[in-house]
Short mmCIF file of C-alpha atoms in Angstrom, two decimals:
data_model
loop_
_atom_site.label_atom_id
_atom_site.label_comp_id
_atom_site.label_asym_id
_atom_site.label_seq_id
_atom_site.Cartn_x
_atom_site.Cartn_y
_atom_site.Cartn_z
CA MET Q 1 -63.45 100.33 152.97
CA ASP Q 2 -60.62 99.39 154.73
CA GLU Q 3 -60.20 96.63 157.40
CA ALA Q 4 -60.64 98.87 160.44
CA GLN Q 5 -63.70 99.92 158.86
CA LEU Q 6 -65.04 96.09 157.84
CA ARG Q 7 -64.94 95.31 160.76
CA SER Q 8 -66.43 97.56 162.55
CA LEU Q 9 -69.40 96.16 160.45
CA THR Q 10 -69.66 93.24 162.25
CA PRO Q 11 -70.53 93.29 166.07
CA GLY Q 12 -74.22 94.58 164.33
CA VAL Q 13 -73.56 91.66 162.01
CA LEU Q 14 -73.11 89.36 165.27
CA GLY Q 15 -76.02 90.83 167.11
CA ILE Q 16 -77.82 90.17 164.40
CA LEU Q 17 -77.14 86.42 163.91
CA VAL Q 18 -77.73 85.90 167.80
CA ARG Q 19 -80.92 87.31 166.92
CA ARG Q 20 -81.77 84.70 164.33
CA GLY Q 21 -81.01 82.26 166.61
CA ALA Q 22 -78.02 81.31 166.24
CA ASP Q 23 -75.06 80.68 169.76
CA PHE Q 24 -72.71 82.98 169.83
CA ALA Q 25 -69.90 81.03 169.22
CA ALA Q 26 -71.50 79.76 165.95
CA ALA Q 27 -72.42 83.57 164.70
CA GLU Q 28 -68.48 84.23 166.00
CA ASP Q 29 -67.42 81.37 163.72
CA ALA Q 30 -69.37 82.67 160.31
CA VAL Q 31 -69.14 86.44 161.11
CA GLN Q 32 -65.01 85.45 160.46
CA ASP Q 33 -65.82 83.39 157.56
CA ALA Q 34 -67.65 85.66 156.19
CA LEU Q 35 -64.61 89.03 156.40
CA VAL Q 36 -62.63 86.50 155.01
CA GLU Q 37 -64.54 86.22 151.64
CA ALA Q 38 -65.45 90.11 151.60
CA VAL Q 39 -61.74 90.70 151.66
CA ARG Q 40 -61.73 88.04 148.42
CA VAL Q 41 -64.33 89.08 146.51
CA TRP Q 42 -64.61 93.53 147.65
CA PRO Q 43 -61.64 94.74 146.02
CA ASP Q 44 -63.11 93.51 142.19
CA GLU Q 45 -67.26 93.76 143.21
CA ARG Q 46 -68.17 96.06 146.12
CA PRO Q 47 -71.33 95.34 147.24
CA ARG Q 48 -74.14 98.99 147.52
CA ASP Q 49 -74.99 97.73 151.15
CA PRO Q 50 -71.32 96.47 152.18
CA LYS Q 51 -73.26 95.40 155.93
CA GLY Q 52 -76.77 93.77 153.97
CA TRP Q 53 -74.03 91.76 152.03
CA LEU Q 54 -72.18 90.79 155.01
CA VAL Q 55 -75.57 89.12 157.36
CA THR Q 56 -76.36 87.30 154.22
CA VAL Q 57 -73.08 85.41 153.56
CA ALA Q 58 -72.63 85.00 157.57
CA TRP Q 59 -75.69 83.64 158.07
CA ARG Q 60 -74.84 80.86 155.29
CA LYS Q 61 -71.81 80.16 156.85
CA PHE Q 62 -73.40 79.70 160.28
CA LEU Q 63 -76.81 77.10 158.21
CA ASP Q 64 -73.23 75.40 156.51
CA ALA Q 65 -71.29 74.96 159.60
CA THR Q 66 -74.88 73.50 161.62
CA ARG Q 67 -76.30 71.05 158.66
CA SER Q 68 -72.43 69.65 158.22
CA ASP Q 69 -72.56 69.26 162.50
CA THR Q 70 -76.31 67.81 162.33
CA ALA Q 71 -75.14 65.38 159.02
CA ARG Q 72 -71.72 64.18 161.68
CA ARG Q 73 -73.93 63.82 164.46
CA ARG Q 74 -76.60 61.48 163.00
CA ARG Q 75 -73.37 58.87 161.29
CA GLU Q 76 -72.00 59.19 164.77
CA ASP Q 77 -74.95 58.05 166.61
CA LEU Q 78 -75.70 55.75 163.10
CA VAL Q 79 -72.05 53.91 163.97
CA ASP Q 80 -73.28 53.81 167.84
CA GLU Q 81 -76.31 52.54 166.90
CA GLU Q 82 -74.71 49.27 164.39
CA PRO Q 83 -74.55 45.77 165.72
CA ALA Q 84 -70.97 44.28 167.05
CA PRO Q 85 -69.24 42.58 164.48
CA GLY Q 86 -69.87 38.89 164.76
CA PRO Q 87 -66.50 36.52 163.63
CA ALA Q 88 -64.82 37.03 160.61
CA SER Q 89 -63.99 34.95 158.11
CA ALA Q 90 -60.65 32.62 158.40
CA LEU Q 91 -60.25 32.44 154.52
CA ASP Q 92 -57.64 35.06 153.28
CA ASP Q 93 -59.43 37.07 150.40
CA THR Q 94 -55.55 36.97 148.86
CA LEU Q 95 -54.95 33.30 148.91
CA GLN Q 96 -58.69 33.13 147.46
CA LEU Q 97 -57.75 35.91 144.66
CA TYR Q 98 -54.76 33.86 142.98
CA PHE Q 99 -56.78 30.81 143.16
CA LEU Q 100 -58.95 32.33 140.98
CA CYS Q 101 -57.07 34.10 138.50
CA ALA Q 102 -55.19 30.10 137.61
CA HIS Q 103 -58.25 29.84 135.75
CA PRO Q 104 -58.39 26.13 134.00
CA LYS Q 105 -58.82 28.22 130.60
CA LEU Q 106 -55.66 29.87 130.83
CA THR Q 107 -52.55 28.54 130.27
CA PRO Q 108 -50.33 27.95 132.79
CA SER Q 109 -47.96 30.98 132.32
CA SER Q 110 -50.91 33.45 131.06
CA ALA Q 111 -52.24 32.91 134.34
CA VAL Q 112 -48.99 33.49 136.50
CA ALA Q 113 -48.81 36.64 134.25
CA LEU Q 114 -52.07 37.82 135.49
CA THR Q 115 -52.28 36.63 138.93
CA LEU Q 116 -48.41 38.82 139.30
CA ARG Q 117 -49.99 41.75 137.63
CA ALA Q 118 -53.15 41.87 139.12
CA VAL Q 119 -53.05 40.58 142.38
CA GLY Q 120 -49.08 40.73 142.54
CA GLY Q 121 -48.98 44.26 141.88
CA LEU Q 122 -45.69 43.59 139.84
CA THR Q 123 -45.34 45.61 136.88
CA THR Q 124 -45.31 43.83 133.34
CA ARG Q 125 -41.10 44.46 132.89
CA GLN Q 126 -40.35 42.61 136.28
CA ILE Q 127 -42.93 40.01 135.35
CA ALA Q 128 -40.86 39.79 131.92
CA GLN Q 129 -37.89 39.45 133.65
CA ALA Q 130 -38.96 36.36 135.62
CA TYR Q 131 -40.52 34.85 132.38
CA LEU Q 132 -37.22 36.12 130.70
CA VAL Q 133 -39.75 37.31 127.58
CA PRO Q 134 -39.21 40.90 126.58
CA GLU Q 135 -41.03 43.26 128.05
CA ALA Q 136 -44.22 43.99 124.97
CA THR Q 137 -44.43 39.84 124.91
CA MET Q 138 -44.68 39.61 128.22
CA ALA Q 139 -47.95 42.62 128.10
CA GLN Q 140 -49.22 40.52 124.81
CA ARG Q 141 -49.98 38.12 127.05
CA ILE Q 142 -51.39 39.33 129.89
CA SER Q 143 -53.52 41.42 127.92
CA ARG Q 144 -54.82 38.75 126.11
CA ALA Q 145 -55.62 36.86 129.46
CA LYS Q 146 -57.29 39.38 130.20
CA ARG Q 147 -59.56 39.02 127.07
CA THR Q 148 -59.92 35.70 127.43
CA VAL Q 149 -60.82 35.63 131.33
CA SER Q 150 -63.57 39.08 130.44
CA ASP Q 151 -66.66 37.69 130.53
CA THR Q 152 -66.61 34.11 132.36
CA ARG Q 153 -67.64 33.40 135.91
CA PHE Q 154 -64.83 33.02 138.10
CA ASP Q 155 -66.44 30.13 139.94
CA GLU Q 156 -63.32 27.46 138.54
CA PRO Q 157 -60.67 28.10 140.94
CA GLY Q 158 -56.71 26.95 139.08
CA ASP Q 159 -54.67 23.86 140.60
CA VAL Q 160 -52.28 24.45 143.33
CA ALA Q 161 -49.27 24.44 140.69
CA THR Q 162 -50.49 26.79 139.35
CA VAL Q 163 -50.63 28.97 142.83
CA LEU Q 164 -47.51 27.93 144.16
CA ARG Q 165 -45.88 29.27 140.57
CA VAL Q 166 -47.31 32.92 141.31
CA LEU Q 167 -46.44 33.03 145.04
CA TYR Q 168 -42.39 32.18 143.85
CA LEU Q 169 -41.88 34.79 141.24
CA VAL Q 170 -43.49 37.25 144.27
CA PHE Q 171 -41.14 36.05 146.60
CA ASN Q 172 -37.93 36.44 144.01
CA GLU Q 173 -39.27 39.86 142.89
CA GLY Q 174 -39.88 40.71 146.36
CA TYR Q 175 -35.65 39.14 147.42
CA SER Q 176 -34.19 40.64 144.81
CA GLY Q 177 -36.53 43.20 142.92
CA ASP Q 178 -38.25 46.69 143.24
CA VAL Q 179 -41.14 45.72 145.20
CA ASP Q 180 -41.30 44.29 148.68
CA LEU Q 181 -43.74 41.32 148.84
CA ALA Q 182 -41.47 38.66 149.85
CA ALA Q 183 -42.91 38.99 153.10
CA GLU Q 184 -46.30 38.46 151.76
CA ALA Q 185 -45.63 35.61 149.53
CA ILE Q 186 -43.99 33.20 152.91
CA ARG Q 187 -47.36 34.46 154.95
CA LEU Q 188 -49.56 32.89 151.66
CA THR Q 189 -47.87 30.04 151.44
CA ARG Q 190 -47.47 29.93 155.07
CA GLN Q 191 -51.26 29.13 155.11
CA LEU Q 192 -51.63 27.23 151.79
CA ALA Q 193 -49.60 24.86 153.63
CA ALA Q 194 -52.05 24.71 156.76
CA ALA Q 195 -54.16 23.95 154.28
CA ILE Q 196 -53.42 21.89 151.92
CA ASP Q 197 -51.30 18.42 152.19
CA HIS Q 198 -48.85 18.85 149.54
CA PRO Q 199 -45.25 18.00 149.48
CA GLU Q 200 -44.44 21.00 147.05
CA VAL Q 201 -46.02 23.50 148.55
CA ALA Q 202 -44.00 22.12 151.94
CA GLY Q 203 -41.46 22.34 149.71
CA LEU Q 204 -41.75 26.54 148.56
CA LEU Q 205 -42.42 26.80 152.19
CA ALA Q 206 -39.13 25.71 153.59
CA LEU Q 207 -37.19 27.28 150.00
CA MET Q 208 -38.89 30.77 150.61
CA LEU Q 209 -37.93 30.36 154.90
CA ILE Q 210 -34.51 30.01 154.26
CA HIS Q 211 -33.41 32.62 151.74
CA HIS Q 212 -35.03 35.09 153.68
CA ALA Q 213 -33.14 34.25 156.39
CA ARG Q 214 -30.05 35.44 154.99
CA ARG Q 215 -31.90 38.75 154.20
CA ALA Q 216 -29.93 41.04 156.88
CA ALA Q 217 -26.17 39.54 155.73
CA ARG Q 218 -26.90 40.19 151.66
CA THR Q 219 -26.90 43.71 151.78
CA ALA Q 220 -23.75 46.03 153.24
CA PRO Q 221 -24.50 49.78 155.24
CA ASP Q 222 -24.05 51.48 151.93
CA GLY Q 223 -27.34 49.69 150.05
CA SER Q 224 -24.09 47.26 148.39
CA LEU Q 225 -24.95 43.65 147.31
CA VAL Q 226 -22.71 40.67 150.21
CA ALA Q 227 -21.62 37.64 147.67
CA LEU Q 228 -23.32 34.46 149.66
CA ALA Q 229 -19.22 33.27 150.39
CA GLU Q 230 -18.53 36.36 152.63
CA GLN Q 231 -21.78 37.04 153.54
CA ASP Q 232 -21.34 37.13 157.79
CA ARG Q 233 -23.27 33.67 158.55
CA GLY Q 234 -23.98 35.43 162.48
CA ARG Q 235 -26.27 37.89 160.76
CA TRP Q 236 -28.27 34.44 159.43
CA ASP Q 237 -31.85 34.20 161.05
CA THR Q 238 -30.81 30.65 162.37
CA THR Q 239 -34.69 30.18 163.59
CA SER Q 240 -35.81 30.31 159.97
CA ILE Q 241 -33.04 28.26 159.04
CA ALA Q 242 -34.52 25.61 161.15
CA GLU Q 243 -37.76 25.63 160.33
CA GLY Q 244 -37.25 25.79 156.57
CA ILE Q 245 -35.17 23.13 157.26
CA GLY Q 246 -37.65 20.75 159.40
CA ILE Q 247 -40.20 20.99 157.27
CA LEU Q 248 -38.15 19.93 154.13
CA HIS Q 249 -37.26 17.16 155.81
CA ALA Q 250 -40.63 16.01 157.09
CA ALA Q 251 -41.84 16.96 153.08
CA LEU Q 252 -38.95 14.50 150.94
CA ALA Q 253 -39.84 11.76 153.53
CA ARG Q 254 -42.78 11.34 151.71
CA ASP Q 255 -41.01 10.19 148.17
CA ARG Q 256 -42.21 13.05 145.80
CA LEU Q 257 -39.89 14.79 145.24
CA GLY Q 258 -40.61 18.01 142.73
CA GLU Q 259 -39.09 20.92 141.72
CA PHE Q 260 -39.59 23.75 145.49
CA GLN Q 261 -37.91 20.62 147.66
CA ALA Q 262 -35.07 20.53 144.88
CA GLN Q 263 -34.32 24.49 145.59
CA ALA Q 264 -34.86 23.92 149.07
CA ALA Q 265 -32.19 21.11 149.31
CA ILE Q 266 -30.01 23.29 147.91
CA ALA Q 267 -30.42 26.34 149.70
CA ALA Q 268 -30.98 24.02 152.75
CA LEU Q 269 -26.81 22.62 152.16
CA HIS Q 270 -25.89 26.21 151.49
CA ALA Q 271 -27.32 26.92 154.90
CA ASP Q 272 -26.16 24.30 157.02
CA ALA Q 273 -22.31 24.98 155.80
CA PRO Q 274 -20.47 26.41 159.05
CA THR Q 275 -18.09 28.30 156.70
CA ALA Q 276 -18.49 29.07 152.81
CA ASP Q 277 -15.28 27.30 151.98
CA GLU Q 278 -17.53 24.17 153.59
CA THR Q 279 -20.00 23.81 151.33
CA ASP Q 280 -20.83 20.97 150.10
CA TRP Q 281 -20.76 21.37 146.25
CA VAL Q 282 -20.97 18.25 145.23
CA GLN Q 283 -24.58 17.54 146.98
CA ILE Q 284 -25.41 20.67 145.32
CA VAL Q 285 -24.09 19.16 141.61
CA GLU Q 286 -26.53 16.30 142.67
CA TRP Q 287 -29.56 18.25 142.94
CA TYR Q 288 -29.10 20.35 140.38
CA ASP Q 289 -28.84 17.18 138.30
CA GLU Q 290 -32.55 16.45 139.99
CA LEU Q 291 -33.77 20.10 138.95
CA VAL Q 292 -32.71 19.51 135.09
CA ARG Q 293 -34.40 16.30 135.24
CA LEU Q 294 -37.56 17.79 136.93
CA THR Q 295 -37.43 20.97 134.81
CA ASP Q 296 -35.33 21.19 131.74
CA SER Q 297 -34.92 24.81 133.02
CA PRO Q 298 -31.83 26.61 131.02
CA VAL Q 299 -31.36 29.17 133.57
CA VAL Q 300 -30.85 25.47 136.54
CA ARG Q 301 -28.76 24.39 134.18
CA LEU Q 302 -26.73 27.98 133.91
CA ASN Q 303 -27.08 27.67 138.14
CA ARG Q 304 -25.73 24.25 137.71
CA ALA Q 305 -22.59 25.24 135.72
CA VAL Q 306 -21.78 27.68 139.02
CA ALA Q 307 -22.12 24.68 141.33
CA VAL Q 308 -20.16 22.26 138.62
CA GLY Q 309 -16.89 24.71 138.97
CA GLU Q 310 -17.54 24.58 142.70
CA ALA Q 311 -17.13 21.03 142.89
CA ASP Q 312 -14.84 20.39 140.12
CA GLY Q 313 -13.07 23.06 139.07
CA PRO Q 314 -13.45 26.35 137.39
CA ARG Q 315 -12.62 24.61 133.74
CA ALA Q 316 -15.31 21.95 134.27
CA GLY Q 317 -17.69 25.13 135.33
CA LEU Q 318 -16.78 26.91 131.77
CA ALA Q 319 -17.55 23.77 130.33
CA ALA Q 320 -20.32 22.79 131.03
CA LEU Q 321 -21.69 26.93 130.43
CA ALA Q 322 -20.63 26.74 126.86
CA ALA Q 323 -23.57 24.25 126.33
CA LEU Q 324 -25.39 27.43 127.05
CA ASP Q 325 -26.96 30.05 125.63
CA ASP Q 326 -24.78 33.51 125.54
CA SER Q 327 -28.15 35.57 126.14
CA LEU Q 328 -28.95 33.76 129.40
CA PRO Q 329 -29.97 36.71 131.94
CA ARG Q 330 -26.85 36.27 134.46
CA HIS Q 331 -24.47 34.37 131.76
CA ALA Q 332 -21.90 36.85 131.03
CA ALA Q 333 -21.56 37.23 135.05
CA VAL Q 334 -21.51 33.25 135.39
CA ALA Q 335 -18.70 33.45 132.68
CA ALA Q 336 -16.82 36.29 134.66
CA TYR Q 337 -16.81 34.56 137.86
CA LEU Q 338 -15.63 31.22 136.60
CA HIS Q 339 -12.93 32.87 134.38
CA GLU Q 340 -11.70 34.86 137.41
CA ARG Q 341 -11.65 31.66 139.70
CA ASP Q 342 -9.48 30.50 136.81
CA GLY Q 343 -6.90 32.71 137.11
CA ASP Q 344 -8.31 34.39 133.42
CA LEU Q 345 -8.43 38.27 135.32
CA LYS Q 346 -8.84 40.74 131.92
CA GLU Q 347 -11.13 38.12 130.44
CA ALA Q 348 -12.76 38.01 134.06
CA ALA Q 349 -13.21 41.81 133.82
CA ARG Q 350 -14.45 42.70 130.54
CA LEU Q 351 -17.19 39.74 131.96
CA TYR Q 352 -17.99 41.62 134.83
CA ALA Q 353 -18.71 44.98 132.94
CA GLU Q 354 -20.40 43.34 130.45
CA ALA Q 355 -22.56 41.81 132.67
CA ALA Q 356 -23.09 45.26 135.10
CA ARG Q 357 -24.68 46.53 131.59
CA LYS Q 358 -27.20 44.02 131.23
CA ALA Q 359 -27.82 44.23 135.32
CA PRO Q 360 -31.87 43.77 135.59
CA ASN Q 361 -31.46 46.50 138.90
CA LEU Q 362 -29.22 48.59 140.31
CA PRO Q 363 -27.81 47.30 143.10
CA GLU Q 364 -26.60 44.19 140.64
CA ARG Q 365 -25.52 46.38 138.53
CA ASP Q 366 -22.87 48.45 140.96
CA HIS Q 367 -21.93 45.25 142.57
CA LEU Q 368 -20.14 43.91 139.14
CA THR Q 369 -19.09 46.85 138.67
CA ARG Q 370 -16.64 46.83 141.40
CA GLN Q 371 -16.16 43.49 140.66
CA ALA Q 372 -14.92 44.89 136.80
CA ALA Q 373 -12.46 47.84 138.69
CA ARG Q 374 -11.63 45.40 141.66
CA LEU Q 375 -9.58 43.08 138.61
CA ASN Q 376 -8.90 45.75 136.49
CA ALA Q 377 -7.15 47.40 138.91
CA ALA Q 378 -5.13 44.32 139.70
CA THR Q 379 -4.06 43.79 136.59
#
């Protein structure tokens, strides 16, 4: 049966549906659906009674459409009948989850790793990079943390220090990594600062605001990284910087120094300088000395070597660097910068190329590769 013959059956089928009680528009739609089904099925299995087949299929299509429409209208009626929502709680579930994942049964490092994975949305690789450990080691740590709390009621929230560490790492990943989480970390830290009167909470919020204020100037139009000394300071968000410095001053006045306040003080000194040449590197080294005392972190010592190189000359910076393990992330990049400052362009180019191979992300790798190419061309 060709298409013309098929359509010749349409008026009769339509009339039968209308006589059975279907309204005309709905019957038309049902018949059209039945015709489409006939075109699909009949070439392989043609019915003995084409008109009867069309009537049966069209009526089923009509009934299905009617039931669907009735159910939709009922759902709409139920929505209309629902009472107006009452006042919502001001408590942020995300921040509450951060506290719950910082469970007392977990070590601080395991609690941070679990929260970053379960709530922060970071990958195991990103968390491993933040902790300076192999990805396999971090995967095992997260698995152990999950097993530890698998049968535990989360009614004993963790401490503020662990939650701050999580927020700090989430912000760092959002600021320089693959996932943009910086704004969310600032939002949650603001909420925490409003709820808890703690100088380190204020210090972390100040640190985030000052760093985030430079974000627009950190990349060129082509997406390449722009070093701090070369950034257009006119693009910095001075309102955020002023807010961050104000929060920091209030926290420091309480004389309960912590690592986030010290980091914020370093960021504030960079932000305060009208130009890179006017940066107060001597005071920055003093703040790094405080950070070393507070944390004894190898990453802090690495950053301190850069500051010493600026304050006392590149040879002093290289001497400070020599005391550190050269397997530290970005060790080669710091060494390259200090060697370039010292005039050893050939060694600096080699180290920039080495640092590029170890870079944790594509923008940083491209930046270091360009630095190596620049010095190779110069030599």
